[in-house]
Coordinates of C-alpha atoms in Angstrom, one line a residue:
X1319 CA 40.8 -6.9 5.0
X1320 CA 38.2 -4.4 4.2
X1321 CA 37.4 -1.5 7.7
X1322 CA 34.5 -1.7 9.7
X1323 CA 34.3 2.5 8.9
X1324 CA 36.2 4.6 6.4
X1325 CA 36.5 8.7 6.6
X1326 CA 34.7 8.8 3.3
X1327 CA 31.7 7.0 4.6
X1328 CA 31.4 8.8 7.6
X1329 CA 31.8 12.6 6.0
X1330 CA 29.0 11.5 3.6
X1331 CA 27.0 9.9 6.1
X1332 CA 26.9 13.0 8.0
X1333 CA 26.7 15.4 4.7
X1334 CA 23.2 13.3 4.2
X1335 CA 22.0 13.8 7.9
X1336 CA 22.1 17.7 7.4
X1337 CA 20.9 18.1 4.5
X1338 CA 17.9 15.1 5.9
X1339 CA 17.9 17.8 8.6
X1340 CA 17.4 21.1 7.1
X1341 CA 14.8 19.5 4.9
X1342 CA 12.5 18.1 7.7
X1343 CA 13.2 21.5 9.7
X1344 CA 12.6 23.7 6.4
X1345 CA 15.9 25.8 7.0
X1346 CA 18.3 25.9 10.4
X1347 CA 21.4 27.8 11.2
X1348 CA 24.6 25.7 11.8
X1349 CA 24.2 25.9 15.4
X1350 CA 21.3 24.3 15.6
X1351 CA 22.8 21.4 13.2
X1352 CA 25.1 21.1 15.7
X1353 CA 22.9 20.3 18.9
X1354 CA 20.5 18.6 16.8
X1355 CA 22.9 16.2 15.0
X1356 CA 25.4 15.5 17.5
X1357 CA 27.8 16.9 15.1
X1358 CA 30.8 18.9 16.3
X1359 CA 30.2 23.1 15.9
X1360 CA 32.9 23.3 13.8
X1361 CA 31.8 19.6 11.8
X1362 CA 28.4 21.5 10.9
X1363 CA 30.7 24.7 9.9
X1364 CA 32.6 22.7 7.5
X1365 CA 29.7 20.6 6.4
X1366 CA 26.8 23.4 5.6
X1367 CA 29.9 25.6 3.8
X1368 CA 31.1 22.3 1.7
X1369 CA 27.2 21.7 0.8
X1370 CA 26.3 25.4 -0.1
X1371 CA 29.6 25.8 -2.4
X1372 CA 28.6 22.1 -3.9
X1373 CA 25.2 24.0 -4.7
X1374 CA 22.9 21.7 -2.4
X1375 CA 22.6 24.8 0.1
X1376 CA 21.3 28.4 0.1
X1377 CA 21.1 31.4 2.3
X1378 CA 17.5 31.4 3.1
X1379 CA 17.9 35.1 5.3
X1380 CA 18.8 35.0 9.0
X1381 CA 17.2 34.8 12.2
X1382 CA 17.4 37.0 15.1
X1383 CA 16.8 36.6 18.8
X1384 CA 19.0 35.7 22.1
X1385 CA 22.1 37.7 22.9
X1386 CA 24.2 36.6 20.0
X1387 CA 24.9 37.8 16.2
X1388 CA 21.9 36.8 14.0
X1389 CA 22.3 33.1 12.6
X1390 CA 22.2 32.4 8.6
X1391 CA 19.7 30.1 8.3
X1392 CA 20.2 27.8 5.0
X1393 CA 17.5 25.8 3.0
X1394 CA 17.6 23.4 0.5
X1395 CA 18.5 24.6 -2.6
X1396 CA 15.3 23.5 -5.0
X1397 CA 17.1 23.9 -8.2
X1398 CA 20.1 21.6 -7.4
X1399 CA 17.4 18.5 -9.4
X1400 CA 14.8 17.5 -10.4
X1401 CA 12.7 14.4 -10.1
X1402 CA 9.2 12.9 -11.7
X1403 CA 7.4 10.8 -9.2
X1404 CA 4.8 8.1 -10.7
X1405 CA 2.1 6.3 -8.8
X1406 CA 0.4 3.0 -10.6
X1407 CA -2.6 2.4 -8.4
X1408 CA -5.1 0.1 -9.4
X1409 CA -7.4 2.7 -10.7
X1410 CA -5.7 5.8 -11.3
X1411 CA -2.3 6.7 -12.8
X1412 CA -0.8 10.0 -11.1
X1413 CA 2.6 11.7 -12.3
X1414 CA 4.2 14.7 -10.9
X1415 CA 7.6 16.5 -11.6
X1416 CA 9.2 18.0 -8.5
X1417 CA 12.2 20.2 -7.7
X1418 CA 15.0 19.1 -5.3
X1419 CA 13.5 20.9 -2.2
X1420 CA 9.8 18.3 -2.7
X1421 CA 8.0 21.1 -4.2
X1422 CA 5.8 19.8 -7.2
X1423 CA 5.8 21.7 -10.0
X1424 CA 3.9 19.6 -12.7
X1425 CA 1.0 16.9 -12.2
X1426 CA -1.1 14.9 -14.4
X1427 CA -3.3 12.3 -12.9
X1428 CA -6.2 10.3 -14.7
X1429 CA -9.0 7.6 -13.5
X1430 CA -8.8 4.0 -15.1
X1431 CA -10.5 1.1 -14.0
X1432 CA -7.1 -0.8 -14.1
X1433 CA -3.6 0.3 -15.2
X1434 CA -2.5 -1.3 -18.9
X1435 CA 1.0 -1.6 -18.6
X1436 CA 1.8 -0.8 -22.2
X1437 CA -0.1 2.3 -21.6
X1438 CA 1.0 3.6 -18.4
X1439 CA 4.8 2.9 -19.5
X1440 CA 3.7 5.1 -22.7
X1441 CA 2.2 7.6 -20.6
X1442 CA 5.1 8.1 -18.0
X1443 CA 7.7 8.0 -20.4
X1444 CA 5.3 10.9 -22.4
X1445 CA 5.1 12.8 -19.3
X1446 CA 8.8 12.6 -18.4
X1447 CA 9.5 14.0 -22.0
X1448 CA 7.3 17.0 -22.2
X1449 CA 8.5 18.0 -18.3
X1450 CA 11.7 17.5 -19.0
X1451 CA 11.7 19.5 -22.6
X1452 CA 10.2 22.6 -20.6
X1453 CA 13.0 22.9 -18.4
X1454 CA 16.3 24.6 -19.1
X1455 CA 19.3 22.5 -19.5
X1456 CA 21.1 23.7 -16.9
X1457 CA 18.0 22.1 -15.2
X1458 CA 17.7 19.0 -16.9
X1459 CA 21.0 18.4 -16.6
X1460 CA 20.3 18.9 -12.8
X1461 CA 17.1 16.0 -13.4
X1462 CA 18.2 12.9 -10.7
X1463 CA 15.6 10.2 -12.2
X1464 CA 11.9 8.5 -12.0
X1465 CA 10.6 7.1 -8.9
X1466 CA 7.6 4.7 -9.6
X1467 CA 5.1 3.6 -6.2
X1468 CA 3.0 1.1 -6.8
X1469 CA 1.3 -2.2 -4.2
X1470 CA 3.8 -5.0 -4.4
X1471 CA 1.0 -7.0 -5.6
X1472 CA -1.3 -4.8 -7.5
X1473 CA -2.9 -7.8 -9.1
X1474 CA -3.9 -9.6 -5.8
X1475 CA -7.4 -9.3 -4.0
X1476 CA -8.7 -9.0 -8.1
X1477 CA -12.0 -10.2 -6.9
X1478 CA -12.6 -7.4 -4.9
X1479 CA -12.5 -5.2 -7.9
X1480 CA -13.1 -7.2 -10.8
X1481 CA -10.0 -7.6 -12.1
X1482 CA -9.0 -11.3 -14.8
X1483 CA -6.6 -13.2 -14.4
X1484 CA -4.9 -11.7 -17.3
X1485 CA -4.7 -8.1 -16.0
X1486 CA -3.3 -9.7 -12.6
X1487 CA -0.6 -11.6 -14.4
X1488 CA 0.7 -8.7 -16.2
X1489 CA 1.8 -7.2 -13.1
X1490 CA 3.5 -9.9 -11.4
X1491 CA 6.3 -11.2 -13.3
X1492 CA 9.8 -10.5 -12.8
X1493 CA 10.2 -8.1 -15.9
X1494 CA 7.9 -5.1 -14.4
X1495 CA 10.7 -3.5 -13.1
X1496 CA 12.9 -4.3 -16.7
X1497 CA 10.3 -2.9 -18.9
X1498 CA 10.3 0.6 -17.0
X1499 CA 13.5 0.8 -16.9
X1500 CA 14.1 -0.2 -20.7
X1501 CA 11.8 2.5 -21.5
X1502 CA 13.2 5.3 -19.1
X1503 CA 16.8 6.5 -20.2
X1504 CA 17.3 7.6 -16.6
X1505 CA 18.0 6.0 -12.9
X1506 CA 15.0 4.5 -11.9
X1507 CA 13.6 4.0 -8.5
X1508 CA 10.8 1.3 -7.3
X1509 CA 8.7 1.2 -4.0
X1510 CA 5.4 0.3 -2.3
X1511 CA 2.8 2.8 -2.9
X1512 CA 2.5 3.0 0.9
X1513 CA 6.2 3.2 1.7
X1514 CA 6.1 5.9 -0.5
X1515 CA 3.1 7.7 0.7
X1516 CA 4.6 7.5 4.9
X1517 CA 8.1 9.2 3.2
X1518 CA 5.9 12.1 1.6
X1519 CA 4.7 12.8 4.9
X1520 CA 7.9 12.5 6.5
X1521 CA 10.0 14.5 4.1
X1522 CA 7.4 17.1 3.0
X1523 CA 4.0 16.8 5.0
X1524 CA 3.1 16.4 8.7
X1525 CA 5.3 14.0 9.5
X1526 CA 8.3 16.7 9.2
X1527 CA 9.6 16.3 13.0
X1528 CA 7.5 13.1 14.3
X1529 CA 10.5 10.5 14.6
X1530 CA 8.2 6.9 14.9
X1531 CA 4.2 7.3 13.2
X1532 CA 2.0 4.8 11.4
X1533 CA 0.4 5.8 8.2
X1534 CA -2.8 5.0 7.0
X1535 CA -3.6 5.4 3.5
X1536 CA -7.5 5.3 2.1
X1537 CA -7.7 4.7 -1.4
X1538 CA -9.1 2.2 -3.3
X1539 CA -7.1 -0.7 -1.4
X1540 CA -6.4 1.0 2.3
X1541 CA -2.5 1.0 2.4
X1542 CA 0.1 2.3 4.6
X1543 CA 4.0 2.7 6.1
X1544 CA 5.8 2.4 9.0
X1545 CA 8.2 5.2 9.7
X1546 CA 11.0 4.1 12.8
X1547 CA 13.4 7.0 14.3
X1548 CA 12.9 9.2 11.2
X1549 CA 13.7 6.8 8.3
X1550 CA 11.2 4.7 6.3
X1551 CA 11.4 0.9 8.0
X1552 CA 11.0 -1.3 5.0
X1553 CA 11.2 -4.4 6.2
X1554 CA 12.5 -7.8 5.2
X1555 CA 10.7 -8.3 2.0
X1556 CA 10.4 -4.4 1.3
X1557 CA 6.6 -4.8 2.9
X1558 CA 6.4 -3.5 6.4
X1559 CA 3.1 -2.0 7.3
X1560 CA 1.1 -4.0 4.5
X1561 CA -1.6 -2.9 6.5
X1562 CA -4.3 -4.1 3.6
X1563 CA -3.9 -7.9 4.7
X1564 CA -3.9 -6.7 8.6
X1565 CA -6.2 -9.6 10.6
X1566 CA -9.8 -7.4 11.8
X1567 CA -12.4 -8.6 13.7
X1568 CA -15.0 -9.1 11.7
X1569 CA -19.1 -9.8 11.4
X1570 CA -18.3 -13.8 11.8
X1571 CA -14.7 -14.0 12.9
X1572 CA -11.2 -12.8 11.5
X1573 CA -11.6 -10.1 8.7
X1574 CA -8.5 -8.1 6.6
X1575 CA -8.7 -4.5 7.0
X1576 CA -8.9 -4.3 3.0
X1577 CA -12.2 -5.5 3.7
X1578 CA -13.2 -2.6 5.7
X1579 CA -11.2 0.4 5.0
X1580 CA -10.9 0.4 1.3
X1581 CA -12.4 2.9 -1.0
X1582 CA -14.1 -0.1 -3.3
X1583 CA -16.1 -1.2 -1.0
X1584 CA -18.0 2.7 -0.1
X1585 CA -18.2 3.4 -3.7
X1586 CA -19.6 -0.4 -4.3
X1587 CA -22.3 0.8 -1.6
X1588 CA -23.2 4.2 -3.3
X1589 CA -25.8 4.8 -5.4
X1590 CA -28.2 2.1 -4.2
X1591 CA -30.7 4.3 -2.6
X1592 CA -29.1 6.2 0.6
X1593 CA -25.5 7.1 0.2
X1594 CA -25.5 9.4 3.0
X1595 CA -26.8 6.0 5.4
X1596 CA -24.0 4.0 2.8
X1597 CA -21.3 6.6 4.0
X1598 CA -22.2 6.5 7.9
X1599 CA -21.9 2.7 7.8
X1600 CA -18.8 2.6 5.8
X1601 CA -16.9 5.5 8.1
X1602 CA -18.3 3.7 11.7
X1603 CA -16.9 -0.2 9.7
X1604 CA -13.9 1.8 9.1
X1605 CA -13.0 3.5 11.8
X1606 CA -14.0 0.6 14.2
X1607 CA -11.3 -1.6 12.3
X1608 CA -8.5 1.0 11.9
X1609 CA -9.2 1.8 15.6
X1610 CA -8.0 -1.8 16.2
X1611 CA -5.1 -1.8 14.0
X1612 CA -3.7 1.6 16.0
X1613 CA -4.2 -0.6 19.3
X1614 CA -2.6 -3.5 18.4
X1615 CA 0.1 -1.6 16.8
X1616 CA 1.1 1.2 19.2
X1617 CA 1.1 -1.9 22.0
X1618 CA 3.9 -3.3 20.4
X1619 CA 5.9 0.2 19.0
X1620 CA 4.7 2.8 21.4
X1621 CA 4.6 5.2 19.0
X1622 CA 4.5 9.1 18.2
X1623 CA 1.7 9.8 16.1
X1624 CA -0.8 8.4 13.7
X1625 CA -0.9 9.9 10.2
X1626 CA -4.6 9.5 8.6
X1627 CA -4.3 10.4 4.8
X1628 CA -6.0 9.1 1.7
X1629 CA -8.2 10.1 -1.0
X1630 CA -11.3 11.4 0.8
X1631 CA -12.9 14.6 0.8
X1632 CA -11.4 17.0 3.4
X1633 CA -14.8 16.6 5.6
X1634 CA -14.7 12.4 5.4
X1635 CA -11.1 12.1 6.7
X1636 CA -12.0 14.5 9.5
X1637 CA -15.0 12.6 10.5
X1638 CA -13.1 9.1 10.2
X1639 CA -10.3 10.7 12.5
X1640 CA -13.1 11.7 14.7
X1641 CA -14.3 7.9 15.0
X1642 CA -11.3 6.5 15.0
X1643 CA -10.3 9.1 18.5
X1644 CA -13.8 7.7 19.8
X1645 CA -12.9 4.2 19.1
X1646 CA -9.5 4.2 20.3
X1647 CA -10.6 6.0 23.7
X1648 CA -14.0 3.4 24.0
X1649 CA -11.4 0.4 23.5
X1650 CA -8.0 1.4 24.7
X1651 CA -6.9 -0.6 28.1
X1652 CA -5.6 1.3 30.9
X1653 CA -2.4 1.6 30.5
X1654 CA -2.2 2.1 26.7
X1655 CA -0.4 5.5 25.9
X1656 CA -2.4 7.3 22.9
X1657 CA -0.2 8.6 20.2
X1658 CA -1.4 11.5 18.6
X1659 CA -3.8 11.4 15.7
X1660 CA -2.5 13.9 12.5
X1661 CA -4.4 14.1 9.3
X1662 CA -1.8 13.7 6.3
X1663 CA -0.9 17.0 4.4
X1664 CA -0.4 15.2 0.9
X1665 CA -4.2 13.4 1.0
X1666 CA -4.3 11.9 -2.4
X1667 CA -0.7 12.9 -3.9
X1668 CA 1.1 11.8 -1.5
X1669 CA 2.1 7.9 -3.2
X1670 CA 2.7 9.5 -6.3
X1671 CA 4.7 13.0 -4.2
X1672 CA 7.3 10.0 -2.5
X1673 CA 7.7 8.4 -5.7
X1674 CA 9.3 12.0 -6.6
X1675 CA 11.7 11.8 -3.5
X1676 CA 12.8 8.6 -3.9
X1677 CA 15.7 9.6 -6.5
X1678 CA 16.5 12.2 -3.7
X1679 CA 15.8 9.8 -0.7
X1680 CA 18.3 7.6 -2.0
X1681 CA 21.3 9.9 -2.8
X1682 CA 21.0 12.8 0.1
X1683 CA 19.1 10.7 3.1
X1684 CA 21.6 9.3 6.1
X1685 CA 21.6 6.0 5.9
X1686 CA 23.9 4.0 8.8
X1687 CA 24.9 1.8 5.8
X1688 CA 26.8 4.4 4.5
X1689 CA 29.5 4.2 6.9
X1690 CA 30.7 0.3 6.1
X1691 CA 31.1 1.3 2.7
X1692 CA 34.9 1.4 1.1
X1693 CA 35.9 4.9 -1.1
X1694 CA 34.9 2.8 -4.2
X1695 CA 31.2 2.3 -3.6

C-alpha cells in the first residue's frame, strides 16, 4: 500500500516553499525562512545550504540591525536556467527569454490581426534558436523549457473581431498542444493567457507578498486570474477567473464584461470624429462594469487586493483605476470590505513574462501535491 506522505516528498515540498519564498521576498536570511515558513531553524539551515551548494542559491550580501551577528541574506540565483515565455493573443505575438530569477533578458513582440499557427510556431521556434545560440553552453545547458499563454478559446467571440470560421477552427482542435511540442525539442509548458499574466504579478510584479488578489487584464479581450493563499487557483477545467464571459449589467439587461472592457471595442470607437469623447465613454463603460465584477467577487472571496494591468497607456490605466475606486465606493453596500486597488507592474508583458515562469513554476513552486507522491515520481 502506497503512504499517505513520504520523506522525499516532504524535503522537496519544503525545498520549493523557500526557494517560492526568497523569490516573492527578493532575498531573506534563514531566520526569517524560518518564522515565515513554519520551518524548523535548523530545517531552513539545512535547506538554504543544500540549495546554495545545488547552485539554486547565492549570497546576495548581509543585513545588519537588532542585537545580533549580521544575517546572510540569499537570492535566487538567475543563472541556475533559463526559460522563453510565448504569449499567442489574438492580435499580437510576444516572446521573451528570461533567466531563472524572472528577469527578461530578450523580447520580440509584433502586431497581427490574428495569429497563423504555421507562422507563430515558425516564429517561436526561430526565436527560441537565436536566444538560445547567444547563450553559453554552460547556460543552455542550464535552459528549463518554453512556456506558451494563450485564451483557452482564442477562436471564440470571432464576431467581435472579425475573425472566419477557418481561423477559429485552427485553434481548437486537440493537436494545438502536439504541433508545439513537435516543433520544440524541449519541455513544453501551456496555460491561460490570464493564469499566466496573475503569476507574473505574483512571482515578479506587485503581487510579490499579496497572498489572495484578482487580476484584471485589458487587452484586446479583457482577461484575468485568480490568485488563492499565494498560488495560482486554476480551477476545474484550468479556467478560473475567465473574467471575459463574466455576466454585466448591461444597456438592456445581462451583458459579458468582454463586451465592455475589451480593447476592440475602444479602438472600434476611435477615429470616428472625437476619440477623446470615444475614450471617456469607453473608460466610464469600463470601469462601471469592472467595478461590478470586484463587488460581486470580493463578496464571495474577501479578498487582498485588486491588480489592474493591461495594455494601456500608463495615464489610461490610472484613470480606469480612478473610476473603478469611484465606482466601487458609489456602489459598495455597507458592510463590504474594500480590498486594495494595485496597478500591475508587468502592463502588457506580463501574459507573455508568466509564460517564461511556467518551466520554473512547475519545477521550484510548493505545491501540497508534492507530498503524496512516492520516491519514483
Amino acid at each position: 500500500m502506497a503512504r499517505g506522505s513520504n520523506s522525499n516528498g516532504v524535503r522537496r515540498y519544503n525545498e520549493r516553499l523557500v526557494l517560492s519564498t526568497i523569490r516573492r521576498l527578493n532575498g531573506a536570511s534563514k531566520a526569517e525562512l524560518a518564522r515565515i515558513t513554519g520551518l524548523s531553524p535548523q530545517a531552513a539551515l539545512r535547506i538554504v545550504e543544500d540549495l546554495e551548494a545545488d547552485g539554486l542559491l547565492v549570497v546576495a550580501g548581509r543585513r545588519t540591525g537588532g542585537m545580533g551577528q549580521p544575517s546572510t541574506i540569499y537570492k535566487i540565483n538567475g543563472e541556475n536556467g533559463y526559460t522563453i515565455g510565448v504569449e499567442i493573443g489574438r492580435n499580437r505575438l510576444t516572446c521573451v527569454l528570461l533567466n531563472f530569477d524572472g528577469v527578461v533578458l530578450a523580447t520580440q513582440s509584433r502586431a497581427m490581426t490574428f495569429p497563423d499557427r504555421s507562422v507563430v510556431i515558425d516564429e517561436v521556434v526561430e526565436f527560441a534558436r537565436t536566444q538560445l545560440a547567444a547563450l553559453k553552453p554552460e547556460q543552455r545547458d542550464a535552459f528549463l523549457g518554453v512556456g506558451i499563454a494563450m485564451p483557452w478559446f482564442i477562436g471564440a467571440w470571432r464576431e467581435e473581431i472579425g475573425v472566419s470560421v477557418a481561423q477559429a477552427r485552427e485553434w481548437s482542435g486537440d493537436d494545438v498542444e502536439h504541433a508545439f511540442r513537435s516543433a520544440l525539442s524541449c519541455p513544453v509548458f501551456f496555460e491561460n493567457d490570464g493564469n499566466a499574466a496573475a503569476l507574473a504579478e505574483l512571482l515578479c510584479g506587485v503581487g510579490l507578498g499579496v497572498e489572495n488578489y484578482l487580476y484584471f487584464h485589458i487587452g484586446a479581450f479583457v482577461g484575468g486570474g485568480l490568485v488563492i493563499g499565494g498560488q495560482i487557483h486554476q480551477g476545474r477545467h484550468g479556467n478560473a477567473a475567465a473574467l471575459a464571459s463574466m455576466p454585466v449589467p448591461g444597456e438592456n439587461g445581462q451583458d459579458f464584461l468582454l463586451h465592455r472592457a475589451s480593447l476592440y471595442s475602444l479602438e472600434a470607437a476611435l477615429g470616428s470624429g472625437n476619440d477623446e469623447a470615444a475614450r471617456e465613454t469607453w473608460l466610464a463603460t469600463c470601469a462601471q462594469a469592472l467595478a461590478f465584477v470586484v463587488l460581486s467577487t470580493n463578496s464571495l472571496l474577501d479578498l487582498d487586493a485588486i491588480i489592474l494591468s493591461g495594455a494601456l497607456d500608463a495615464g489610461m490605466l490610472e484613470a480606469l483605476a480612478d473610476r473603478v475606486k469611484a465606482n466601487i465606493a458609489a456602489t459598495a453596500p455597507i458592510d463590504f470590505f474594500k480590498p486594495q486597488l494595485l496597478i500591475g507592474a508587468l502592463r502588457e508583458a506580463a501574459p507573455a513574462v508568466g509564460a517564461g515562469l511556467l518551466p520554473l513554476y512547475a519545477s521550484y513552486s510548493p505545491n501540497l501535491g508534492s507530498l503524496l507522491k512516492g520516491d519514483g515520481n
